């Protein structure tokens, strides 16, 4: 910032008015008051002893000022993020994002999880998945979750992932829905596959939990509790999330 304004030129030959005198006096007192306030605020000094009017990254409570929200080229307008795309030989259709509640669309938010960067946090009640970023941010995705009696929570990790994965219904699901017997050896990946475009496999203590974070062709199910326990995202969102994680990412489901 520039230097503080200098005081007015002294009157010559009595030609300065009383009003000029009072105005000059107010300017001087105002400047002095500002210096007192800046000194009280703990601003550093430089040069001739005047406060340096620069933003410091600490305050008297020693709490650092939080940086601005990140800028990510893959998190832009919904019309771009949820446009149709070709992936793995499949034509993924456009998502009518205006029918998806704004809070369930992919976005960058301030991280409130308290977890380390790289951690995936699934908040079942919120129907949100957070991928914690360095610097105090998180990428947030809307999710669908399991209905009552089919939910899992705890701490685990991503063991591995698959693109356009094969879905194999467990025996207990086939018992509930006999029509799924045709897929007991596995349903190949594709646009109608329940696992969608990607799947991340959750393991705990080296054992498969049976739960997955995966895509879904049923975008309208986001924000709902209607699956058999897995966490599902819009296909465009799981493709984005998958590109950001690696093996062994911690997972917290609360």
PDB file of C-alpha atoms in Angstrom:
ATOM      1  CA  UNK A   1       0.000   0.000   0.000  1.00  0.00           C
ATOM      2  CA  UNK A   2       1.101   3.647  -0.490  1.00  0.00           C
ATOM      3  CA  UNK A   3       2.434   5.891   2.257  1.00  0.00           C
ATOM      4  CA  UNK A   4       0.032   7.607   4.602  1.00  0.00           C
ATOM      5  CA  UNK A   5      -0.999  11.111   3.397  1.00  0.00           C
ATOM      6  CA  UNK A   6       1.255  13.950   4.465  1.00  0.00           C
ATOM      7  CA  UNK A   7      -0.059  16.825   6.589  1.00  0.00           C
ATOM      8  CA  UNK A   8      -1.413  19.960   4.868  1.00  0.00           C
ATOM      9  CA  UNK A   9       0.876  22.804   3.831  1.00  0.00           C
ATOM     10  CA  UNK A  10       1.011  25.458   6.580  1.00  0.00           C
ATOM     11  CA  UNK A  11      -0.962  28.604   5.736  1.00  0.00           C
ATOM     12  CA  UNK A  12       0.955  31.519   4.253  1.00  0.00           C
ATOM     13  CA  UNK A  13       0.316  35.188   4.925  1.00  0.00           C
ATOM     14  CA  UNK A  14      -2.840  34.377   6.854  1.00  0.00           C
ATOM     15  CA  UNK A  15      -4.738  33.125   3.802  1.00  0.00           C
ATOM     16  CA  UNK A  16      -5.861  29.762   5.315  1.00  0.00           C
ATOM     17  CA  UNK A  17      -9.407  29.719   6.660  1.00  0.00           C
ATOM     18  CA  UNK A  18     -10.489  28.438  10.034  1.00  0.00           C
ATOM     19  CA  UNK A  19     -12.325  25.613   8.265  1.00  0.00           C
ATOM     20  CA  UNK A  20      -9.068  24.556   6.601  1.00  0.00           C
ATOM     21  CA  UNK A  21      -7.396  24.541   9.987  1.00  0.00           C
ATOM     22  CA  UNK A  22     -10.079  22.315  11.534  1.00  0.00           C
ATOM     23  CA  UNK A  23     -10.056  19.971   8.531  1.00  0.00           C
ATOM     24  CA  UNK A  24      -6.301  19.571   8.749  1.00  0.00           C
ATOM     25  CA  UNK A  25      -6.523  18.917  12.465  1.00  0.00           C
ATOM     26  CA  UNK A  26      -9.188  16.227  11.914  1.00  0.00           C
ATOM     27  CA  UNK A  27      -7.030  14.549   9.248  1.00  0.00           C
ATOM     28  CA  UNK A  28      -4.043  14.460  11.567  1.00  0.00           C
ATOM     29  CA  UNK A  29      -6.072  13.076  14.467  1.00  0.00           C
ATOM     30  CA  UNK A  30      -7.734  10.527  12.186  1.00  0.00           C
ATOM     31  CA  UNK A  31      -4.366   9.334  10.926  1.00  0.00           C
ATOM     32  CA  UNK A  32      -3.022   9.115  14.448  1.00  0.00           C
ATOM     33  CA  UNK A  33      -6.049   7.114  15.549  1.00  0.00           C
ATOM     34  CA  UNK A  34      -5.556   4.697  12.679  1.00  0.00           C
ATOM     35  CA  UNK A  35      -1.946   4.167  13.682  1.00  0.00           C
ATOM     36  CA  UNK A  36      -2.972   3.439  17.269  1.00  0.00           C
ATOM     37  CA  UNK A  37      -5.552   0.885  16.102  1.00  0.00           C
ATOM     38  CA  UNK A  38      -3.086  -0.789  13.761  1.00  0.00           C
ATOM     39  CA  UNK A  39      -0.499  -0.940  16.514  1.00  0.00           C
ATOM     40  CA  UNK A  40      -3.051  -2.526  18.850  1.00  0.00           C
ATOM     41  CA  UNK A  41      -3.859  -5.123  16.190  1.00  0.00           C
ATOM     42  CA  UNK A  42      -0.296  -6.399  16.269  1.00  0.00           C
ATOM     43  CA  UNK A  43       0.749  -5.272  12.778  1.00  0.00           C
ATOM     44  CA  UNK A  44       4.473  -5.423  12.133  1.00  0.00           C
ATOM     45  CA  UNK A  45       6.556  -2.304  11.639  1.00  0.00           C
ATOM     46  CA  UNK A  46       9.078  -1.423   8.994  1.00  0.00           C
ATOM     47  CA  UNK A  47      11.288   1.381   7.779  1.00  0.00           C
ATOM     48  CA  UNK A  48      10.699   4.518   9.769  1.00  0.00           C
ATOM     49  CA  UNK A  49       8.691   2.819  12.499  1.00  0.00           C
ATOM     50  CA  UNK A  50       5.296   3.154  10.853  1.00  0.00           C
ATOM     51  CA  UNK A  51       3.090   0.041  10.661  1.00  0.00           C
ATOM     52  CA  UNK A  52       3.412  -2.008   7.463  1.00  0.00           C
ATOM     53  CA  UNK A  53      -0.141  -2.338   6.171  1.00  0.00           C
ATOM     54  CA  UNK A  54       0.138  -5.952   5.001  1.00  0.00           C
ATOM     55  CA  UNK A  55      -2.066  -8.994   5.630  1.00  0.00           C
ATOM     56  CA  UNK A  56      -0.539 -11.385   8.136  1.00  0.00           C
ATOM     57  CA  UNK A  57      -1.413 -15.083   8.151  1.00  0.00           C
ATOM     58  CA  UNK A  58      -1.868 -15.213  11.916  1.00  0.00           C
ATOM     59  CA  UNK A  59      -4.071 -13.453  14.417  1.00  0.00           C
ATOM     60  CA  UNK A  60      -3.700 -12.926  18.126  1.00  0.00           C
ATOM     61  CA  UNK A  61      -5.322 -16.311  18.758  1.00  0.00           C
ATOM     62  CA  UNK A  62      -2.579 -17.971  16.646  1.00  0.00           C
ATOM     63  CA  UNK A  63      -5.249 -19.485  14.344  1.00  0.00           C
ATOM     64  CA  UNK A  64      -4.074 -19.346  10.699  1.00  0.00           C
ATOM     65  CA  UNK A  65      -6.311 -17.658   8.161  1.00  0.00           C
ATOM     66  CA  UNK A  66      -7.822 -20.340   5.936  1.00  0.00           C
ATOM     67  CA  UNK A  67      -6.818 -20.228   2.250  1.00  0.00           C
ATOM     68  CA  UNK A  68      -9.374 -19.775  -0.482  1.00  0.00           C
ATOM     69  CA  UNK A  69     -11.402 -22.680  -1.848  1.00  0.00           C
ATOM     70  CA  UNK A  70      -9.464 -24.701  -4.393  1.00  0.00           C
ATOM     71  CA  UNK A  71      -9.915 -24.378  -8.124  1.00  0.00           C
ATOM     72  CA  UNK A  72     -10.266 -27.690  -9.946  1.00  0.00           C
ATOM     73  CA  UNK A  73     -10.630 -27.931 -13.713  1.00  0.00           C
ATOM     74  CA  UNK A  74     -12.842 -31.013 -13.346  1.00  0.00           C
ATOM     75  CA  UNK A  75     -15.309 -29.285 -11.051  1.00  0.00           C
ATOM     76  CA  UNK A  76     -17.086 -26.725 -13.154  1.00  0.00           C
ATOM     77  CA  UNK A  77     -20.662 -26.088 -14.261  1.00  0.00           C
ATOM     78  CA  UNK A  78     -23.121 -28.991 -13.884  1.00  0.00           C
ATOM     79  CA  UNK A  79     -23.822 -28.839 -17.600  1.00  0.00           C
ATOM     80  CA  UNK A  80     -20.203 -29.792 -18.249  1.00  0.00           C
ATOM     81  CA  UNK A  81     -19.742 -32.259 -15.391  1.00  0.00           C
ATOM     82  CA  UNK A  82     -22.883 -34.227 -16.182  1.00  0.00           C
ATOM     83  CA  UNK A  83     -22.753 -34.109 -19.972  1.00  0.00           C
ATOM     84  CA  UNK A  84     -22.834 -37.303 -22.036  1.00  0.00           C
ATOM     85  CA  UNK A  85     -19.469 -38.962 -22.526  1.00  0.00           C
ATOM     86  CA  UNK A  86     -17.854 -42.017 -24.052  1.00  0.00           C
ATOM     87  CA  UNK A  87     -15.904 -44.164 -21.628  1.00  0.00           C
ATOM     88  CA  UNK A  88     -14.503 -47.656 -22.077  1.00  0.00           C
ATOM     89  CA  UNK A  89     -16.488 -48.092 -25.269  1.00  0.00           C
ATOM     90  CA  UNK A  90     -19.770 -47.181 -23.573  1.00  0.00           C
ATOM     91  CA  UNK A  91     -21.824 -44.066 -24.281  1.00  0.00           C
ATOM     92  CA  UNK A  92     -22.729 -42.748 -20.854  1.00  0.00           C
ATOM     93  CA  UNK A  93     -25.899 -40.645 -21.197  1.00  0.00           C
ATOM     94  CA  UNK A  94     -26.257 -37.078 -20.010  1.00  0.00           C
ATOM     95  CA  UNK A  95     -27.664 -36.614 -16.526  1.00  0.00           C
ATOM     96  CA  UNK A  96     -30.591 -34.163 -16.287  1.00  0.00           C
ATOM     97  CA  UNK A  97     -28.862 -32.368 -13.453  1.00  0.00           C
ATOM     98  CA  UNK A  98     -31.697 -29.894 -12.911  1.00  0.00           C
ATOM     99  CA  UNK A  99     -33.650 -32.832 -11.519  1.00  0.00           C
ATOM    100  CA  UNK A 100     -30.833 -33.534  -9.029  1.00  0.00           C
ATOM    101  CA  UNK A 101     -30.893 -31.389  -5.891  1.00  0.00           C
ATOM    102  CA  UNK A 102     -28.053 -28.833  -6.003  1.00  0.00           C
ATOM    103  CA  UNK A 103     -26.502 -30.142  -2.797  1.00  0.00           C
ATOM    104  CA  UNK A 104     -26.055 -33.577  -4.377  1.00  0.00           C
ATOM    105  CA  UNK A 105     -24.072 -32.257  -7.344  1.00  0.00           C
ATOM    106  CA  UNK A 106     -20.280 -32.511  -7.329  1.00  0.00           C
ATOM    107  CA  UNK A 107     -18.645 -29.487  -5.690  1.00  0.00           C
ATOM    108  CA  UNK A 108     -15.734 -28.290  -3.582  1.00  0.00           C
ATOM    109  CA  UNK A 109     -16.565 -27.455   0.033  1.00  0.00           C
ATOM    110  CA  UNK A 110     -14.745 -26.595   3.226  1.00  0.00           C
ATOM    111  CA  UNK A 111     -13.668 -29.831   4.884  1.00  0.00           C
ATOM    112  CA  UNK A 112     -15.424 -30.425   8.195  1.00  0.00           C
ATOM    113  CA  UNK A 113     -14.535 -34.105   8.611  1.00  0.00           C
ATOM    114  CA  UNK A 114     -11.251 -33.650  10.471  1.00  0.00           C
ATOM    115  CA  UNK A 115      -9.775 -36.564   8.505  1.00  0.00           C
ATOM    116  CA  UNK A 116      -6.418 -36.662   6.709  1.00  0.00           C
ATOM    117  CA  UNK A 117      -6.166 -35.750   3.010  1.00  0.00           C
ATOM    118  CA  UNK A 118      -6.996 -38.711   0.790  1.00  0.00           C
ATOM    119  CA  UNK A 119      -9.604 -40.089   3.187  1.00  0.00           C
ATOM    120  CA  UNK A 120     -13.033 -40.943   1.797  1.00  0.00           C
ATOM    121  CA  UNK A 121     -15.752 -40.064   4.281  1.00  0.00           C
ATOM    122  CA  UNK A 122     -19.312 -41.270   3.683  1.00  0.00           C
ATOM    123  CA  UNK A 123     -21.919 -39.522   5.804  1.00  0.00           C
ATOM    124  CA  UNK A 124     -24.978 -41.762   5.689  1.00  0.00           C
ATOM    125  CA  UNK A 125     -27.440 -39.296   7.194  1.00  0.00           C
ATOM    126  CA  UNK A 126     -26.361 -36.477   4.885  1.00  0.00           C
ATOM    127  CA  UNK A 127     -26.198 -38.796   1.836  1.00  0.00           C
ATOM    128  CA  UNK A 128     -22.814 -37.261   1.058  1.00  0.00           C
ATOM    129  CA  UNK A 129     -19.357 -38.589   0.225  1.00  0.00           C
ATOM    130  CA  UNK A 130     -16.331 -36.396   0.935  1.00  0.00           C
ATOM    131  CA  UNK A 131     -12.856 -36.860  -0.537  1.00  0.00           C
ATOM    132  CA  UNK A 132     -10.609 -34.857   1.786  1.00  0.00           C
ATOM    133  CA  UNK A 133      -8.131 -32.577   0.007  1.00  0.00           C
ATOM    134  CA  UNK A 134      -4.937 -30.911   1.231  1.00  0.00           C
ATOM    135  CA  UNK A 135      -5.383 -27.356   2.462  1.00  0.00           C
ATOM    136  CA  UNK A 136      -8.724 -27.683   4.218  1.00  0.00           C
ATOM    137  CA  UNK A 137     -11.048 -28.513   1.322  1.00  0.00           C
ATOM    138  CA  UNK A 138     -13.039 -31.591   0.327  1.00  0.00           C
ATOM    139  CA  UNK A 139     -14.679 -32.683  -2.884  1.00  0.00           C
ATOM    140  CA  UNK A 140     -18.271 -33.584  -2.097  1.00  0.00           C
ATOM    141  CA  UNK A 141     -20.501 -35.947  -4.057  1.00  0.00           C
ATOM    142  CA  UNK A 142     -24.130 -36.847  -3.484  1.00  0.00           C
ATOM    143  CA  UNK A 143     -24.700 -40.558  -2.882  1.00  0.00           C
ATOM    144  CA  UNK A 144     -27.392 -43.141  -2.469  1.00  0.00           C
ATOM    145  CA  UNK A 145     -27.068 -45.528   0.464  1.00  0.00           C
ATOM    146  CA  UNK A 146     -28.430 -48.837   1.698  1.00  0.00           C
ATOM    147  CA  UNK A 147     -31.881 -49.096   3.122  1.00  0.00           C
ATOM    148  CA  UNK A 148     -32.447 -49.979   6.776  1.00  0.00           C
ATOM    149  CA  UNK A 149     -30.947 -53.325   7.663  1.00  0.00           C
ATOM    150  CA  UNK A 150     -28.419 -53.187   4.823  1.00  0.00           C
ATOM    151  CA  UNK A 151     -26.053 -50.492   6.026  1.00  0.00           C
ATOM    152  CA  UNK A 152     -22.461 -50.784   7.132  1.00  0.00           C
ATOM    153  CA  UNK A 153     -20.351 -48.264   9.012  1.00  0.00           C
ATOM    154  CA  UNK A 154     -16.838 -48.182  10.332  1.00  0.00           C
ATOM    155  CA  UNK A 155     -13.254 -47.607   9.238  1.00  0.00           C
ATOM    156  CA  UNK A 156     -11.717 -49.546   6.384  1.00  0.00           C
ATOM    157  CA  UNK A 157      -9.806 -48.916   3.173  1.00  0.00           C
ATOM    158  CA  UNK A 158     -10.106 -49.210  -0.579  1.00  0.00           C
ATOM    159  CA  UNK A 159      -8.365 -52.445  -1.537  1.00  0.00           C
ATOM    160  CA  UNK A 160      -8.700 -52.056  -5.305  1.00  0.00           C
ATOM    161  CA  UNK A 161     -10.963 -50.686  -8.010  1.00  0.00           C
ATOM    162  CA  UNK A 162     -12.446 -51.808 -11.312  1.00  0.00           C
ATOM    163  CA  UNK A 163     -13.604 -49.987 -14.435  1.00  0.00           C
ATOM    164  CA  UNK A 164     -16.948 -51.192 -15.784  1.00  0.00           C
ATOM    165  CA  UNK A 165     -16.913 -54.018 -13.236  1.00  0.00           C
ATOM    166  CA  UNK A 166     -18.701 -57.331 -13.331  1.00  0.00           C
ATOM    167  CA  UNK A 167     -21.521 -57.568 -10.806  1.00  0.00           C
ATOM    168  CA  UNK A 168     -22.161 -60.840  -9.041  1.00  0.00           C
ATOM    169  CA  UNK A 169     -25.255 -60.877  -6.801  1.00  0.00           C
ATOM    170  CA  UNK A 170     -24.621 -62.654  -3.490  1.00  0.00           C
ATOM    171  CA  UNK A 171     -26.580 -65.855  -2.799  1.00  0.00           C
ATOM    172  CA  UNK A 172     -28.830 -64.166  -0.221  1.00  0.00           C
ATOM    173  CA  UNK A 173     -29.855 -61.579  -2.821  1.00  0.00           C
ATOM    174  CA  UNK A 174     -30.638 -64.297  -5.341  1.00  0.00           C
ATOM    175  CA  UNK A 175     -32.761 -65.972  -2.680  1.00  0.00           C
ATOM    176  CA  UNK A 176     -34.763 -62.749  -2.285  1.00  0.00           C
ATOM    177  CA  UNK A 177     -34.914 -62.088  -6.013  1.00  0.00           C
ATOM    178  CA  UNK A 178     -34.839 -65.404  -7.911  1.00  0.00           C
ATOM    179  CA  UNK A 179     -34.819 -63.566 -11.251  1.00  0.00           C
ATOM    180  CA  UNK A 180     -31.197 -62.682 -10.560  1.00  0.00           C
ATOM    181  CA  UNK A 181     -30.112 -66.307 -10.823  1.00  0.00           C
ATOM    182  CA  UNK A 182     -29.126 -65.604 -14.434  1.00  0.00           C
ATOM    183  CA  UNK A 183     -26.292 -63.464 -13.091  1.00  0.00           C
ATOM    184  CA  UNK A 184     -24.997 -65.898 -10.486  1.00  0.00           C
ATOM    185  CA  UNK A 185     -21.816 -66.242 -12.526  1.00  0.00           C
ATOM    186  CA  UNK A 186     -21.610 -62.460 -12.932  1.00  0.00           C
ATOM    187  CA  UNK A 187     -23.216 -59.737 -15.013  1.00  0.00           C
ATOM    188  CA  UNK A 188     -20.722 -58.175 -17.440  1.00  0.00           C
ATOM    189  CA  UNK A 189     -19.982 -54.490 -17.120  1.00  0.00           C
ATOM    190  CA  UNK A 190     -22.194 -52.123 -19.050  1.00  0.00           C
ATOM    191  CA  UNK A 191     -24.735 -49.352 -18.914  1.00  0.00           C
ATOM    192  CA  UNK A 192     -27.354 -51.493 -17.151  1.00  0.00           C
ATOM    193  CA  UNK A 193     -24.939 -53.072 -14.693  1.00  0.00           C
ATOM    194  CA  UNK A 194     -25.866 -52.072 -11.097  1.00  0.00           C
ATOM    195  CA  UNK A 195     -22.223 -51.219 -10.329  1.00  0.00           C
ATOM    196  CA  UNK A 196     -22.096 -48.624 -13.059  1.00  0.00           C
ATOM    197  CA  UNK A 197     -18.917 -47.274 -14.595  1.00  0.00           C
ATOM    198  CA  UNK A 198     -16.555 -47.889 -11.663  1.00  0.00           C
ATOM    199  CA  UNK A 199     -16.393 -49.752  -8.367  1.00  0.00           C
ATOM    200  CA  UNK A 200     -14.142 -49.309  -5.348  1.00  0.00           C
ATOM    201  CA  UNK A 201     -13.942 -52.385  -3.106  1.00  0.00           C
ATOM    202  CA  UNK A 202     -13.970 -51.808   0.655  1.00  0.00           C
ATOM    203  CA  UNK A 203     -11.840 -54.099   2.838  1.00  0.00           C
ATOM    204  CA  UNK A 204     -11.464 -54.092   6.605  1.00  0.00           C
ATOM    205  CA  UNK A 205      -8.505 -55.798   8.286  1.00  0.00           C
ATOM    206  CA  UNK A 206      -7.663 -57.449   4.987  1.00  0.00           C
ATOM    207  CA  UNK A 207     -11.138 -58.956   4.528  1.00  0.00           C
ATOM    208  CA  UNK A 208     -13.757 -58.037   1.955  1.00  0.00           C
ATOM    209  CA  UNK A 209     -16.669 -56.282   3.647  1.00  0.00           C
ATOM    210  CA  UNK A 210     -18.902 -56.968   0.664  1.00  0.00           C
ATOM    211  CA  UNK A 211     -19.573 -53.252   0.400  1.00  0.00           C
ATOM    212  CA  UNK A 212     -18.640 -51.120  -2.581  1.00  0.00           C
ATOM    213  CA  UNK A 213     -18.509 -47.477  -3.610  1.00  0.00           C
ATOM    214  CA  UNK A 214     -19.749 -47.602  -7.170  1.00  0.00           C
ATOM    215  CA  UNK A 215     -21.554 -45.878  -9.998  1.00  0.00           C
ATOM    216  CA  UNK A 216     -25.172 -46.255 -10.926  1.00  0.00           C
ATOM    217  CA  UNK A 217     -27.215 -45.698 -14.081  1.00  0.00           C
ATOM    218  CA  UNK A 218     -30.102 -44.691 -11.790  1.00  0.00           C
ATOM    219  CA  UNK A 219     -29.185 -41.065 -11.139  1.00  0.00           C
ATOM    220  CA  UNK A 220     -32.597 -40.445  -9.545  1.00  0.00           C
ATOM    221  CA  UNK A 221     -31.630 -42.758  -6.673  1.00  0.00           C
ATOM    222  CA  UNK A 222     -28.987 -40.305  -5.431  1.00  0.00           C
ATOM    223  CA  UNK A 223     -30.004 -39.031  -2.003  1.00  0.00           C
ATOM    224  CA  UNK A 224     -32.189 -42.091  -1.412  1.00  0.00           C
ATOM    225  CA  UNK A 225     -31.828 -45.140   0.841  1.00  0.00           C
ATOM    226  CA  UNK A 226     -32.807 -48.040  -1.362  1.00  0.00           C
ATOM    227  CA  UNK A 227     -29.826 -50.263  -2.164  1.00  0.00           C
ATOM    228  CA  UNK A 228     -28.498 -53.411  -0.530  1.00  0.00           C
ATOM    229  CA  UNK A 229     -25.906 -51.502   1.424  1.00  0.00           C
ATOM    230  CA  UNK A 230     -23.435 -50.176  -1.129  1.00  0.00           C
ATOM    231  CA  UNK A 231     -22.707 -46.489  -1.666  1.00  0.00           C
ATOM    232  CA  UNK A 232     -23.643 -45.408  -5.169  1.00  0.00           C
ATOM    233  CA  UNK A 233     -22.841 -42.277  -7.159  1.00  0.00           C
ATOM    234  CA  UNK A 234     -23.885 -40.829 -10.493  1.00  0.00           C
ATOM    235  CA  UNK A 235     -21.736 -42.488 -13.165  1.00  0.00           C
ATOM    236  CA  UNK A 236     -20.021 -39.201 -14.063  1.00  0.00           C
ATOM    237  CA  UNK A 237     -19.193 -38.691 -10.382  1.00  0.00           C
ATOM    238  CA  UNK A 238     -17.752 -42.159  -9.786  1.00  0.00           C
ATOM    239  CA  UNK A 239     -15.559 -41.730 -12.874  1.00  0.00           C
ATOM    240  CA  UNK A 240     -14.257 -38.494 -11.352  1.00  0.00           C
ATOM    241  CA  UNK A 241     -13.774 -39.985  -7.869  1.00  0.00           C
ATOM    242  CA  UNK A 242     -12.062 -43.077  -9.285  1.00  0.00           C
ATOM    243  CA  UNK A 243      -9.520 -40.892 -11.088  1.00  0.00           C
ATOM    244  CA  UNK A 244      -8.547 -39.265  -7.770  1.00  0.00           C
ATOM    245  CA  UNK A 245      -8.000 -42.283  -5.540  1.00  0.00           C
ATOM    246  CA  UNK A 246      -5.398 -45.011  -5.385  1.00  0.00           C
ATOM    247  CA  UNK A 247      -5.077 -48.289  -3.548  1.00  0.00           C
ATOM    248  CA  UNK A 248      -5.422 -48.210   0.226  1.00  0.00           C
ATOM    249  CA  UNK A 249      -7.275 -44.915   0.505  1.00  0.00           C
ATOM    250  CA  UNK A 250      -8.822 -44.850   3.996  1.00  0.00           C
ATOM    251  CA  UNK A 251     -12.608 -45.030   4.102  1.00  0.00           C
ATOM    252  CA  UNK A 252     -14.765 -43.830   6.988  1.00  0.00           C
ATOM    253  CA  UNK A 253     -18.501 -44.519   6.918  1.00  0.00           C
ATOM    254  CA  UNK A 254     -20.485 -42.759   9.644  1.00  0.00           C
TER     255      UNK A 254
END
